[in-house]
PDB file of C-alpha atoms in Angstrom:
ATOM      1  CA  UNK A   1      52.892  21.200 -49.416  1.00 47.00           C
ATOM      2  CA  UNK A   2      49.483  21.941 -48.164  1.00 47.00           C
ATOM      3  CA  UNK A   3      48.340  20.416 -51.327  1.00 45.00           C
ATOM      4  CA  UNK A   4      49.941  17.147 -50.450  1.00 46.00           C
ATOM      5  CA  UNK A   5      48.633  17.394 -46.663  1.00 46.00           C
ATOM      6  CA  UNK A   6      45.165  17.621 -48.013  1.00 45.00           C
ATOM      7  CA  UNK A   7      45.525  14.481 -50.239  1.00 46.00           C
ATOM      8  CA  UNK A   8      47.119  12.944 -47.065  1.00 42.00           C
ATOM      9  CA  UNK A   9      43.978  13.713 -45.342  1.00 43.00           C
ATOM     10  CA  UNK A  10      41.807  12.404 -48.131  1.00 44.00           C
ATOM     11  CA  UNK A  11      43.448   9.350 -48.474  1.00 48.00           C
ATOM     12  CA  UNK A  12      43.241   8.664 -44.334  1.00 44.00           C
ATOM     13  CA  UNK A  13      39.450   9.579 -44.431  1.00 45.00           C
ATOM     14  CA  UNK A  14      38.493   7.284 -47.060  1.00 45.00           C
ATOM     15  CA  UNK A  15      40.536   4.486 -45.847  1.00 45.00           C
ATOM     16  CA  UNK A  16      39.146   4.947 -42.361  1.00 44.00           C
ATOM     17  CA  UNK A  17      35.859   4.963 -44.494  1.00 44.00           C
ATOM     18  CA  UNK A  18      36.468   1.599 -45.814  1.00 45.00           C
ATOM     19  CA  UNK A  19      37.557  -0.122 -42.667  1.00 45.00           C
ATOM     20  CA  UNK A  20      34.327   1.001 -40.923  1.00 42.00           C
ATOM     21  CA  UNK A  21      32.444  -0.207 -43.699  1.00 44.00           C
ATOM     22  CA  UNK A  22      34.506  -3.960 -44.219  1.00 45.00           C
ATOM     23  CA  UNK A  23      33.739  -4.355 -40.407  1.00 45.00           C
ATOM     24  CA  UNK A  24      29.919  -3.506 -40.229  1.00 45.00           C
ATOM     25  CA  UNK A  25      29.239  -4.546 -44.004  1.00 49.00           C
ATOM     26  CA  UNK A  26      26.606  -1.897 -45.661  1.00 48.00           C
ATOM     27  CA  UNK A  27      23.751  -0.497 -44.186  1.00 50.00           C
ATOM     28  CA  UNK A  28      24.488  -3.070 -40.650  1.00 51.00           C
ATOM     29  CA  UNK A  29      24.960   0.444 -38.925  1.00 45.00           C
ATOM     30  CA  UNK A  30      20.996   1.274 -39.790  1.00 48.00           C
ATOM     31  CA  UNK A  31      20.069  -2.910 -38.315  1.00 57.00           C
ATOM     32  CA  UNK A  32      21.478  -2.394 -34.558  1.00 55.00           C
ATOM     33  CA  UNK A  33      18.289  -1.518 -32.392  1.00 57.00           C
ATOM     34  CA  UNK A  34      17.502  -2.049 -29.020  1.00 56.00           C
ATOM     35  CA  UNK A  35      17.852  -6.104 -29.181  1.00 58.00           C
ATOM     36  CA  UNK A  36      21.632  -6.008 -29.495  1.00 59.00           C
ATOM     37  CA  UNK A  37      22.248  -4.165 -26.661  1.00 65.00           C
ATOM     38  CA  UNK A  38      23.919  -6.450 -24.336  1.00 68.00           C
ATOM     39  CA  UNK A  39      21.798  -8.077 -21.637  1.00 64.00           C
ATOM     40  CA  UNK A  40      23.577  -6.348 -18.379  1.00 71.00           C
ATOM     41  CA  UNK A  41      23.661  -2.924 -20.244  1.00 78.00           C
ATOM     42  CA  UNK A  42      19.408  -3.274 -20.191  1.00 74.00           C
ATOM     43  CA  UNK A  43      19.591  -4.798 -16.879  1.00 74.00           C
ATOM     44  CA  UNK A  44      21.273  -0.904 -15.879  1.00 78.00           C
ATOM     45  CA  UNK A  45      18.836   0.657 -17.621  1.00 75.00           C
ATOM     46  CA  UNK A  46      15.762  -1.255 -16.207  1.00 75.00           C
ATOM     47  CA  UNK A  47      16.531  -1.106 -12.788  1.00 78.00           C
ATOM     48  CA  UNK A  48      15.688   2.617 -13.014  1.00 77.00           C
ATOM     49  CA  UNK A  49      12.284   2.339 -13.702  1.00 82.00           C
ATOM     50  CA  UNK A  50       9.543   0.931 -11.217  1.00 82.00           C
ATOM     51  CA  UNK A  51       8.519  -2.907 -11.096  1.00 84.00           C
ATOM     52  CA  UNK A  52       4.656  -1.922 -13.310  1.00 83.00           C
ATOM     53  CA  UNK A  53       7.084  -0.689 -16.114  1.00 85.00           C
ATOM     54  CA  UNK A  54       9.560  -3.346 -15.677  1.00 83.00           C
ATOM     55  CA  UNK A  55       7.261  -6.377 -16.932  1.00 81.00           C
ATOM     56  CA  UNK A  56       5.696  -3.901 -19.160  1.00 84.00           C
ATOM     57  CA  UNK A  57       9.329  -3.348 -20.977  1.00 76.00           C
ATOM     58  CA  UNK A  58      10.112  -7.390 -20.839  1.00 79.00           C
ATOM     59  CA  UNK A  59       7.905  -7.354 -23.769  1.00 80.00           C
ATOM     60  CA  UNK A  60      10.113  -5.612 -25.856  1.00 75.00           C
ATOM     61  CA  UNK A  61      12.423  -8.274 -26.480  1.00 76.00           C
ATOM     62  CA  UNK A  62      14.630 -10.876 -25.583  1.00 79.00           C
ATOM     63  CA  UNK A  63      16.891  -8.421 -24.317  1.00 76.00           C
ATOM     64  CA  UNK A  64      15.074  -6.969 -21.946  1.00 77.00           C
ATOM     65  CA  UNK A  65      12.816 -10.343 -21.093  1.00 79.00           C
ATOM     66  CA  UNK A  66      16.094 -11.317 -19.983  1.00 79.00           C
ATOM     67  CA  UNK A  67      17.219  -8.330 -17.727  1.00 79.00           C
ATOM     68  CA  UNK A  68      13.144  -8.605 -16.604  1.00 81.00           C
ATOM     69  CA  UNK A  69      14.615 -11.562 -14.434  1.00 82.00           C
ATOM     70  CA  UNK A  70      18.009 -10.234 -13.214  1.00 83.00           C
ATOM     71  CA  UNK A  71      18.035 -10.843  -9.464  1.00 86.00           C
ATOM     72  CA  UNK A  72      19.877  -7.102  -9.645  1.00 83.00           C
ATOM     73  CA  UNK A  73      17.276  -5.595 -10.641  1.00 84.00           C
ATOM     74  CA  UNK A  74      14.619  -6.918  -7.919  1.00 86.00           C
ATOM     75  CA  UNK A  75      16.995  -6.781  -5.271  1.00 89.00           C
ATOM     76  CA  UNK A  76      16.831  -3.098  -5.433  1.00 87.00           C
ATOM     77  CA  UNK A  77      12.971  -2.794  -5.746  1.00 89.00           C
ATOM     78  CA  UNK A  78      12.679  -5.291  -2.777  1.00 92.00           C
ATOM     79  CA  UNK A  79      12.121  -3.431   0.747  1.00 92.00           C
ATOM     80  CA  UNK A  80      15.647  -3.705   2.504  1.00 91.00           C
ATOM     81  CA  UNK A  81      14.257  -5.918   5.205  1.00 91.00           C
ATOM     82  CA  UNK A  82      12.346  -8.690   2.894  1.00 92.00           C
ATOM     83  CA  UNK A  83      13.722 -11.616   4.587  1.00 92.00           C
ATOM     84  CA  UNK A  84      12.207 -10.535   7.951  1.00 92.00           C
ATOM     85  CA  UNK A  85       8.593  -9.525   6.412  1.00 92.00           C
ATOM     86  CA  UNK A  86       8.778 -12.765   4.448  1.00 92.00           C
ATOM     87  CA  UNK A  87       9.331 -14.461   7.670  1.00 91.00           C
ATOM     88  CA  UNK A  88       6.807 -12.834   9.378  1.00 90.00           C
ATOM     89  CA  UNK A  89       4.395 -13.648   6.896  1.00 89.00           C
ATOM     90  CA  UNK A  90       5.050 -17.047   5.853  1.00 87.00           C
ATOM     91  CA  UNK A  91       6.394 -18.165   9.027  1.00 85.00           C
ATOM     92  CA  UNK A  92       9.805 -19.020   7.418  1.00 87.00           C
ATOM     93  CA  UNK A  93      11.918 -17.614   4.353  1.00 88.00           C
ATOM     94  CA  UNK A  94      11.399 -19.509   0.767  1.00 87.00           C
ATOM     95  CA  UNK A  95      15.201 -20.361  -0.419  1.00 84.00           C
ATOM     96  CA  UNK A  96      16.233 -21.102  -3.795  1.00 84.00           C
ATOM     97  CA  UNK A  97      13.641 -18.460  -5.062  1.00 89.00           C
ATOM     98  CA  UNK A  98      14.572 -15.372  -7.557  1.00 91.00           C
ATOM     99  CA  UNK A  99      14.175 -12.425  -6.655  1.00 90.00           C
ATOM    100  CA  UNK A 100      11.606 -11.398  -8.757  1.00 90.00           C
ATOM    101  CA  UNK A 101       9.545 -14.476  -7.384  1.00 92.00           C
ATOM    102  CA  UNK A 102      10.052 -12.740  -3.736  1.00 93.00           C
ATOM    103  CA  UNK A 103       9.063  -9.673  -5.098  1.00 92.00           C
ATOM    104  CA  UNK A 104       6.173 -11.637  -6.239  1.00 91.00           C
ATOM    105  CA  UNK A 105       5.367 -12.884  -3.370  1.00 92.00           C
ATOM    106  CA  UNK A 106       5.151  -9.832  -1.248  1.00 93.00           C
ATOM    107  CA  UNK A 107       3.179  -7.758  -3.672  1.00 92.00           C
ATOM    108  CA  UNK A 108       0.416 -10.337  -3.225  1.00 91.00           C
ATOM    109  CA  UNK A 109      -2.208  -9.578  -0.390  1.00 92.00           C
ATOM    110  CA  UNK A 110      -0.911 -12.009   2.161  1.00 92.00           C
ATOM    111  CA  UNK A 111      -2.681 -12.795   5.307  1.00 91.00           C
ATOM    112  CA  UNK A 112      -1.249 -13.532   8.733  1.00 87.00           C
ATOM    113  CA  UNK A 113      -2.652 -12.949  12.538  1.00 82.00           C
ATOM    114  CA  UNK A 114      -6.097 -13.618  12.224  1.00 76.00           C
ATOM    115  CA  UNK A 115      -6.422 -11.815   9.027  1.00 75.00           C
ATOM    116  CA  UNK A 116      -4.339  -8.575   8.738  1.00 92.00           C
ATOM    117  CA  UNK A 117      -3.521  -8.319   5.609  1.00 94.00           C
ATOM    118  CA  UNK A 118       0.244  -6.792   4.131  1.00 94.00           C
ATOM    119  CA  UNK A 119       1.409  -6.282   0.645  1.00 94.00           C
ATOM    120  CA  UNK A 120       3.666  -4.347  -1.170  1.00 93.00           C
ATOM    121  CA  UNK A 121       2.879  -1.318  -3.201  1.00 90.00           C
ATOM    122  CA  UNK A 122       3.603  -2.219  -6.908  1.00 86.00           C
ATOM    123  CA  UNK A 123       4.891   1.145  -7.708  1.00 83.00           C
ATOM    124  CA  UNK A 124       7.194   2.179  -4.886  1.00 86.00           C
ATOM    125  CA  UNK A 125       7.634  -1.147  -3.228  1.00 88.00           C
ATOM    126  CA  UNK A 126       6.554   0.178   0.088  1.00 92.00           C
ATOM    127  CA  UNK A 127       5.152  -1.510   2.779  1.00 95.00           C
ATOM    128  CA  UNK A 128       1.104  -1.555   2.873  1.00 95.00           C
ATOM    129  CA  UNK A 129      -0.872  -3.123   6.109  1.00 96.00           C
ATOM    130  CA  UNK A 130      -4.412  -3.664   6.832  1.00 96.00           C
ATOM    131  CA  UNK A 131      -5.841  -4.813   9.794  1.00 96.00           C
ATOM    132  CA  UNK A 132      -9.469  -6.102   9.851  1.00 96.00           C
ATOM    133  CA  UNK A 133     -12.535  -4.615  12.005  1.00 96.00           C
ATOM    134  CA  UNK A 134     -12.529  -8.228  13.682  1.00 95.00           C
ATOM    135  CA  UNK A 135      -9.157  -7.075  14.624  1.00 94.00           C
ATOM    136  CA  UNK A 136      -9.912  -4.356  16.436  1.00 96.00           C
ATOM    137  CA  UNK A 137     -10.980  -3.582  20.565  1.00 96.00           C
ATOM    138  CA  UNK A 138     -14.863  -2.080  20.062  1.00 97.00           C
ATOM    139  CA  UNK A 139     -16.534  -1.359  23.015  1.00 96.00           C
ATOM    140  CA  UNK A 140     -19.959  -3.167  22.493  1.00 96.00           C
ATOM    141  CA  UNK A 141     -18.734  -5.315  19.777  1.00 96.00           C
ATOM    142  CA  UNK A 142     -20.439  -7.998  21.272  1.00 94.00           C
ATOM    143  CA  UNK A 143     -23.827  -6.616  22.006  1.00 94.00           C
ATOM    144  CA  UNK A 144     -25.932  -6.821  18.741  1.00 93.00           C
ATOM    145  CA  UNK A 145     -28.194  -4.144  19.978  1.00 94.00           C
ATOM    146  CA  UNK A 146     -25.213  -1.808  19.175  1.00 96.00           C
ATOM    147  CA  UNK A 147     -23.245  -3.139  16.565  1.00 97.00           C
ATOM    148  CA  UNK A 148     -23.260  -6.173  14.442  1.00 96.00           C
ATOM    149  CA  UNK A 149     -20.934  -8.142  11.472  1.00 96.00           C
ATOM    150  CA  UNK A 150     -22.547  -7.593   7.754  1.00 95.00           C
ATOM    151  CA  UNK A 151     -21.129  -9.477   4.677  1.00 95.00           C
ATOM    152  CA  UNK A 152     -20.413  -7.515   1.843  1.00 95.00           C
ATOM    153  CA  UNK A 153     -17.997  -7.690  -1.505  1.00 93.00           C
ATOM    154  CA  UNK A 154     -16.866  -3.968  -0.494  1.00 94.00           C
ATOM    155  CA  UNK A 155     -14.182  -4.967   1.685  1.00 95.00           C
ATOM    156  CA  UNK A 156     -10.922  -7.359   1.082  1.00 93.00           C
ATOM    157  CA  UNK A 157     -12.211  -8.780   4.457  1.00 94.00           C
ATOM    158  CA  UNK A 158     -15.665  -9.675   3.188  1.00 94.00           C
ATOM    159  CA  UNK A 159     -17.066  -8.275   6.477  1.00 95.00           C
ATOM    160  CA  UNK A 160     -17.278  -4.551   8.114  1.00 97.00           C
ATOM    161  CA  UNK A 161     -18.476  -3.908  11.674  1.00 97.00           C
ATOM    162  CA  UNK A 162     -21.902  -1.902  11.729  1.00 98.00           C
ATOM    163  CA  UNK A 163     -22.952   0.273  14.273  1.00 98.00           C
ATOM    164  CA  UNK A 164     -26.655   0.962  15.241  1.00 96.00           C
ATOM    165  CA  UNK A 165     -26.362   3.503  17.953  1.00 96.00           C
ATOM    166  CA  UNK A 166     -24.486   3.720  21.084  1.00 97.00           C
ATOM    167  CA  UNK A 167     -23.548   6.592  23.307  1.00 96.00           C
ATOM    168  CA  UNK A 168     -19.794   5.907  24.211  1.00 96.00           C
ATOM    169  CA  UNK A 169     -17.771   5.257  20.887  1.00 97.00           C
ATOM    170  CA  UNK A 170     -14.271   3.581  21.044  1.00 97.00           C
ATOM    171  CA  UNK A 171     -12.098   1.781  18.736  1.00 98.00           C
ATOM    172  CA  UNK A 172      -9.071   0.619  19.475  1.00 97.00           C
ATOM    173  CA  UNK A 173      -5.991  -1.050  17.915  1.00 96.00           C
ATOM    174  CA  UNK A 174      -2.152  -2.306  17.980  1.00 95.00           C
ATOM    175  CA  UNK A 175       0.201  -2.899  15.415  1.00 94.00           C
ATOM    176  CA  UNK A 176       3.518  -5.060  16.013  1.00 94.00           C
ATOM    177  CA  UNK A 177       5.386  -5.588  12.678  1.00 94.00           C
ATOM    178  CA  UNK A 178       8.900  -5.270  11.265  1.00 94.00           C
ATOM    179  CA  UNK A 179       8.111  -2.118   8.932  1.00 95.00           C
ATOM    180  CA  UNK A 180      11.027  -0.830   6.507  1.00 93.00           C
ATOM    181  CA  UNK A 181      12.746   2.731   7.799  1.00 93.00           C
ATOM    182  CA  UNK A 182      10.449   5.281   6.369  1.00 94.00           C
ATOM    183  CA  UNK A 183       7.560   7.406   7.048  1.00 95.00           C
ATOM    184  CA  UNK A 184       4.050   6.088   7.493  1.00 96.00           C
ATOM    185  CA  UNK A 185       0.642   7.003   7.697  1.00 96.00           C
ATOM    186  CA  UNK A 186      -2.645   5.556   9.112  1.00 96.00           C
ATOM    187  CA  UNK A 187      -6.029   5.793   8.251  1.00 96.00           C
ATOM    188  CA  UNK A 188      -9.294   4.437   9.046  1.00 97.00           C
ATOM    189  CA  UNK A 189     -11.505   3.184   6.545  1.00 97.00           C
ATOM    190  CA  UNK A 190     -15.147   4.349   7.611  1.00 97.00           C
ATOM    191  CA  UNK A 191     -18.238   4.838   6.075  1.00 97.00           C
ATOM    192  CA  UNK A 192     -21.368   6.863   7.218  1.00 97.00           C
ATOM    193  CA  UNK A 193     -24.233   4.173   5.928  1.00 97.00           C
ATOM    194  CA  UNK A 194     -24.860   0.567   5.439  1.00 96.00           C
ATOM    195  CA  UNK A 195     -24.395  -0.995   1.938  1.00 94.00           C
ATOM    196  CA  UNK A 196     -26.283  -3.217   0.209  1.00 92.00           C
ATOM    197  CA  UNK A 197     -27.938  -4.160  -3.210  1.00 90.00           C
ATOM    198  CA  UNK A 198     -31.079  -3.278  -4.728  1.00 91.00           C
ATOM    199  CA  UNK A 199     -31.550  -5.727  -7.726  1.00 90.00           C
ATOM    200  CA  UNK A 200     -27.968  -5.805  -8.326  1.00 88.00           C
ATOM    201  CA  UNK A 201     -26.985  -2.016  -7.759  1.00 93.00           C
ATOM    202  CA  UNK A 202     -24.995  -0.663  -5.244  1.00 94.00           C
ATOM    203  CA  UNK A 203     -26.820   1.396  -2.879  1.00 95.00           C
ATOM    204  CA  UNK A 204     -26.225   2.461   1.065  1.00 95.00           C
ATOM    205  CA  UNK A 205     -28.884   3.316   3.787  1.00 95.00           C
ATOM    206  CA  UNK A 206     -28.166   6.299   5.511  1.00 96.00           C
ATOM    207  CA  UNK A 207     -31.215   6.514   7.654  1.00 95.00           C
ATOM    208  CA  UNK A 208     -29.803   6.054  10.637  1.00 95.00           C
ATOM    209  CA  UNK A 209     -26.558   7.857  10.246  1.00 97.00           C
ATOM    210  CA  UNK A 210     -26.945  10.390  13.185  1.00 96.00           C
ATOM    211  CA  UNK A 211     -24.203  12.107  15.890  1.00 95.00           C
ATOM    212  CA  UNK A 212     -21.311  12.685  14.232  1.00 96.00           C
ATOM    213  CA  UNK A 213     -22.201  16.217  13.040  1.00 93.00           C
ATOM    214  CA  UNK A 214     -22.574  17.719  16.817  1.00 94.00           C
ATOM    215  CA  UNK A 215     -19.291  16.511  17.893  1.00 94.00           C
ATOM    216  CA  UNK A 216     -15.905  15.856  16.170  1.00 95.00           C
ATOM    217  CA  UNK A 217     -14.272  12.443  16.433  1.00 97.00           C
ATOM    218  CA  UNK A 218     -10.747  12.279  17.714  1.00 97.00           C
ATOM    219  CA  UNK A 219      -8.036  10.027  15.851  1.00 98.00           C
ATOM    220  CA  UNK A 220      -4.686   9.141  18.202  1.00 97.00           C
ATOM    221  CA  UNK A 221      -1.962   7.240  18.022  1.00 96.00           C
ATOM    222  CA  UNK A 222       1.309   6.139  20.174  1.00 97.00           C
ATOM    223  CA  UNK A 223       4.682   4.496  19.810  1.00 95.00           C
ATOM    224  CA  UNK A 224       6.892   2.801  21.874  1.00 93.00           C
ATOM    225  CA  UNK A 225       9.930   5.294  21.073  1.00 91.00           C
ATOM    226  CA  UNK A 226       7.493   8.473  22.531  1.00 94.00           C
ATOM    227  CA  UNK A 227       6.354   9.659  19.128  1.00 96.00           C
ATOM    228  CA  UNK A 228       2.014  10.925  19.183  1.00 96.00           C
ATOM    229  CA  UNK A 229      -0.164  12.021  17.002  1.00 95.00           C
ATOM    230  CA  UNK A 230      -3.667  13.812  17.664  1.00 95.00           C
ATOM    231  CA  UNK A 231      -6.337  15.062  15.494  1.00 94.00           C
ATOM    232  CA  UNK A 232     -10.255  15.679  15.663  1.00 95.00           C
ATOM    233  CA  UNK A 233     -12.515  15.488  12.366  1.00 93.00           C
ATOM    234  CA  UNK A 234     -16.095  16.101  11.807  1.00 94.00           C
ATOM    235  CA  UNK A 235     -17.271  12.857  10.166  1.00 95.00           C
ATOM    236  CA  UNK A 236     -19.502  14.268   7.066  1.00 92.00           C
ATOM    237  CA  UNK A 237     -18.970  11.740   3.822  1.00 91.00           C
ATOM    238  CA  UNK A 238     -21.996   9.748   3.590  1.00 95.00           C
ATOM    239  CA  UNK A 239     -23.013   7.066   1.312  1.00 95.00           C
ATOM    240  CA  UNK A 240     -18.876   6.277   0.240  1.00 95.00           C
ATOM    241  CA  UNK A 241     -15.753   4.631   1.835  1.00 95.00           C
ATOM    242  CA  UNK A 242     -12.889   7.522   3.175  1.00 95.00           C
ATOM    243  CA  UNK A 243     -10.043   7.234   4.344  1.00 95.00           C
ATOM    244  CA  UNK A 244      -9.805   9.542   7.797  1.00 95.00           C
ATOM    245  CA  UNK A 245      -5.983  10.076   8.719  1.00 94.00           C
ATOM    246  CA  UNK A 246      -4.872   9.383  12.288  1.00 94.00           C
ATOM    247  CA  UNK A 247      -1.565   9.951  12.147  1.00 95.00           C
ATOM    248  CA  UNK A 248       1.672   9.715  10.985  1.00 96.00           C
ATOM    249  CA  UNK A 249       4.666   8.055  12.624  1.00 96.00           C
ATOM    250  CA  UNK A 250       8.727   7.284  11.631  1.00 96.00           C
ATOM    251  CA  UNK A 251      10.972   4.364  11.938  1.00 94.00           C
ATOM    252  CA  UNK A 252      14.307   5.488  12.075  1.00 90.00           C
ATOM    253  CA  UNK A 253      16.154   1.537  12.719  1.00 80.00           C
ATOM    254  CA  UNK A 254      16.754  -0.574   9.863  1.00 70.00           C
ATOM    255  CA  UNK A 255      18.450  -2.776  12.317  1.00 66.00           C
ATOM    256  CA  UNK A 256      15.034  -2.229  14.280  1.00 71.00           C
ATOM    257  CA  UNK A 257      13.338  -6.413  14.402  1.00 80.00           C
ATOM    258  CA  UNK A 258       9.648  -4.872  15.206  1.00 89.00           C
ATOM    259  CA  UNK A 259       7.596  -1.839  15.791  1.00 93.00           C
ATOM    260  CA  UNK A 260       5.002  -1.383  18.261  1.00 95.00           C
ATOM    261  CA  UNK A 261       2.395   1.157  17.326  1.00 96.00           C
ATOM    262  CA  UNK A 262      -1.419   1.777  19.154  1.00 97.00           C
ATOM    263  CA  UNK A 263      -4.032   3.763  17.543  1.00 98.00           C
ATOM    264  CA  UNK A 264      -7.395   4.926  18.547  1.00 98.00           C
ATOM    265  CA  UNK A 265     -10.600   6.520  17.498  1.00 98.00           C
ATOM    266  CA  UNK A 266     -13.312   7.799  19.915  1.00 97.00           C
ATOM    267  CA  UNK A 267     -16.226  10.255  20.199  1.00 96.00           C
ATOM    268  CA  UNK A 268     -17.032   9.841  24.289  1.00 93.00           C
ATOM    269  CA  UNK A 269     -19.835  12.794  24.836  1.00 90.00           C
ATOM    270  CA  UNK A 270     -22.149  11.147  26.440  1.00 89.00           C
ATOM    271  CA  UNK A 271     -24.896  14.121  25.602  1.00 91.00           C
ATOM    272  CA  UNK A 272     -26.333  11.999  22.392  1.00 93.00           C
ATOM    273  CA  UNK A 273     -25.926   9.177  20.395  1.00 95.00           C
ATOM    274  CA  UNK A 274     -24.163   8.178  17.252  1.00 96.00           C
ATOM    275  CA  UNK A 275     -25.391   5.337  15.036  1.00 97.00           C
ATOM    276  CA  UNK A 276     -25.129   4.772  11.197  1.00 97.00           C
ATOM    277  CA  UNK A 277     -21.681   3.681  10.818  1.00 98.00           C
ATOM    278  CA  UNK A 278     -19.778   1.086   8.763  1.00 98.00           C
ATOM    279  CA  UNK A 279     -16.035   0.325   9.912  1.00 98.00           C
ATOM    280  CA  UNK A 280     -14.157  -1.726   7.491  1.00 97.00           C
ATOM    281  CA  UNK A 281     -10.580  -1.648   8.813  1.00 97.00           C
ATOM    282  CA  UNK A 282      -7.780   0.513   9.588  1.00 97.00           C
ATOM    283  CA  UNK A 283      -4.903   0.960   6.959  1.00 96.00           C
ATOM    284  CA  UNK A 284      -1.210   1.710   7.269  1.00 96.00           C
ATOM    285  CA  UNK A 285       0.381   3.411   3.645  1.00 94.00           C
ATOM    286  CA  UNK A 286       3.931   4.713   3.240  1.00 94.00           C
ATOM    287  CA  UNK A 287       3.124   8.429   3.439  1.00 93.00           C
ATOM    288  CA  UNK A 288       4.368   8.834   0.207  1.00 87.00           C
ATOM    289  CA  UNK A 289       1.320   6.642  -1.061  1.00 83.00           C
ATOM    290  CA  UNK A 290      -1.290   8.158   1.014  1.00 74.00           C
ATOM    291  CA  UNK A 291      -2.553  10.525  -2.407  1.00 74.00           C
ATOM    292  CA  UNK A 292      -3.739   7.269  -3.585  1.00 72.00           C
ATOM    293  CA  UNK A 293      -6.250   7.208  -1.079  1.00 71.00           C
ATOM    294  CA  UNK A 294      -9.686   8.891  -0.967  1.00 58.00           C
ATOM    295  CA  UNK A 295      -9.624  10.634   2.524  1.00 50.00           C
ATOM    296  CA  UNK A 296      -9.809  13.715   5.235  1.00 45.00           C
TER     297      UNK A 296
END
């Protein structure tokens, strides 16, 4: 009896065998790779990674070229509000465009009110915003004995504001944009020193660099729903671009059309003068981006 039940089982084995083999045909088990996968199967697997690895694994194969161009899989690395900042940017949304176009689109530096400058981050897909030093309230902008415009390649503006000396030092700002819900964080982009070139190498005059070592410079900034932020910092880096954090702030709405944000930076001792200073513009990151910067 068991004799005959293991025969049984034999005989169901190697028939199963055969059936597996008469429907793949030999060695067709060792063929299937990653290219017969079935295009919406990739398109799960790519939407898990982040839009730089993406187009780097739509060079695998047709597969996952495809799946590279699912409007799935760029509707969920596009911020949730991308028809109002495409709006806001180009002054009307572009239809009949994929998504990956869109996504495109917004992870270009684009420019809008007199030159601030937004763009997506191509990692996380947050919202990045830069506003120019032309863009900003300085008190004595206009008197060239305190501060004055200087071209450079340095900055995406082409321009920084330069300041000579001056005893009452104020810069101030205001934000109005539709930013995503999340938490941000904004910097100014200063520099102790004035670039230049010296037969085609870099190098920055710190001569008159002065003041900022007796009293610390305060960083502030305000929104509309009550939330502040306050901090004071010793300006010390000479001779590079940093990033000095003012402050973070949160938008809770996604229903939320715009947010209103000011922001300051002022050293107002009167007791001595200041000078030696390069303002390039002030910067708002995701605060889950702000490691990428080099700041205090």
């Amino acid at each position: 009896m068991g004799v005959a039940q293991s025969g049984l089982h034999k005989d169901s084995s190697s028939s199963s065998s055969s059936s597996s083999s008469s429907c793949f045909g030999d060695g067709d088990l060792l063929k299937i790779g990653l290219g017969d996968l079935p295009e919406g199967c990739v398109a799960m697997i790519v939407e898990n990674l982040d839009p730089v690895e993406i187009c780097r694994f739509s060079k695998l194969n047709r597969a996952f070229r495809g799946a590279s161009w699912a409007d799935c899989v760029w509707e969920s690395k596009l911020p949730p509000n991308y028809r109002v900042l495409l709006e806001k940017i180009l002054g009307g949304f572009p239809e009949n465009l994929q998504k990956r176009h869109l996504y495109t689109c917004l992870s270009r530096i684009n420019s809008f009110d007199d030159g601030t400058k937004v763009w997506i981050d191509k990692r996380t897909s947050g919202v990045c915003l830069s506003i120019s030093a032309k863009g900003l309230s300085i008190t004595g902008i206009d008197d060239r004995r305190y501060w004055s415009h200087i071209p450079t390649d340095e900055s995406r503006f082409s321009s920084v504001a330069y300041l000579q000396q001056i005893w009452w030092f104020e810069v101030d700002g205001e934000i109005d944009f539709p930013f995503p819900v999340g938490t941000y964080s904004i910097f100014f982009k200063l520099q102790l020193g004035r670039s230049g070139k010296w037969f085609g190498r870099r190098v920055c005059n710190t001569e008159q660099v002065h003041g900022w070592d007796i009293k610390p410079v305060r960083f502030q900034l305000w929104t509309e729903d009550g939330q502040h932020s306050s901090s004071q910092c010793m300006l010390t880096e000479r001779g590079n671009w940093t990033h000095y954090h003012a402050g973070d702030f949160v938008v809770r709405e996604s229903n939320k059309s715009s947010t209103k944000i000011k922001f300051s930076m002022t050293q107002i001792d009167c007791t001595h003068t200041k000078g030696g200073l390069s303002l390039d513009s002030v910067v708002v990151y995701p605060s889950s981006c702000k490691s990428q910067l080099k700041r205090f």
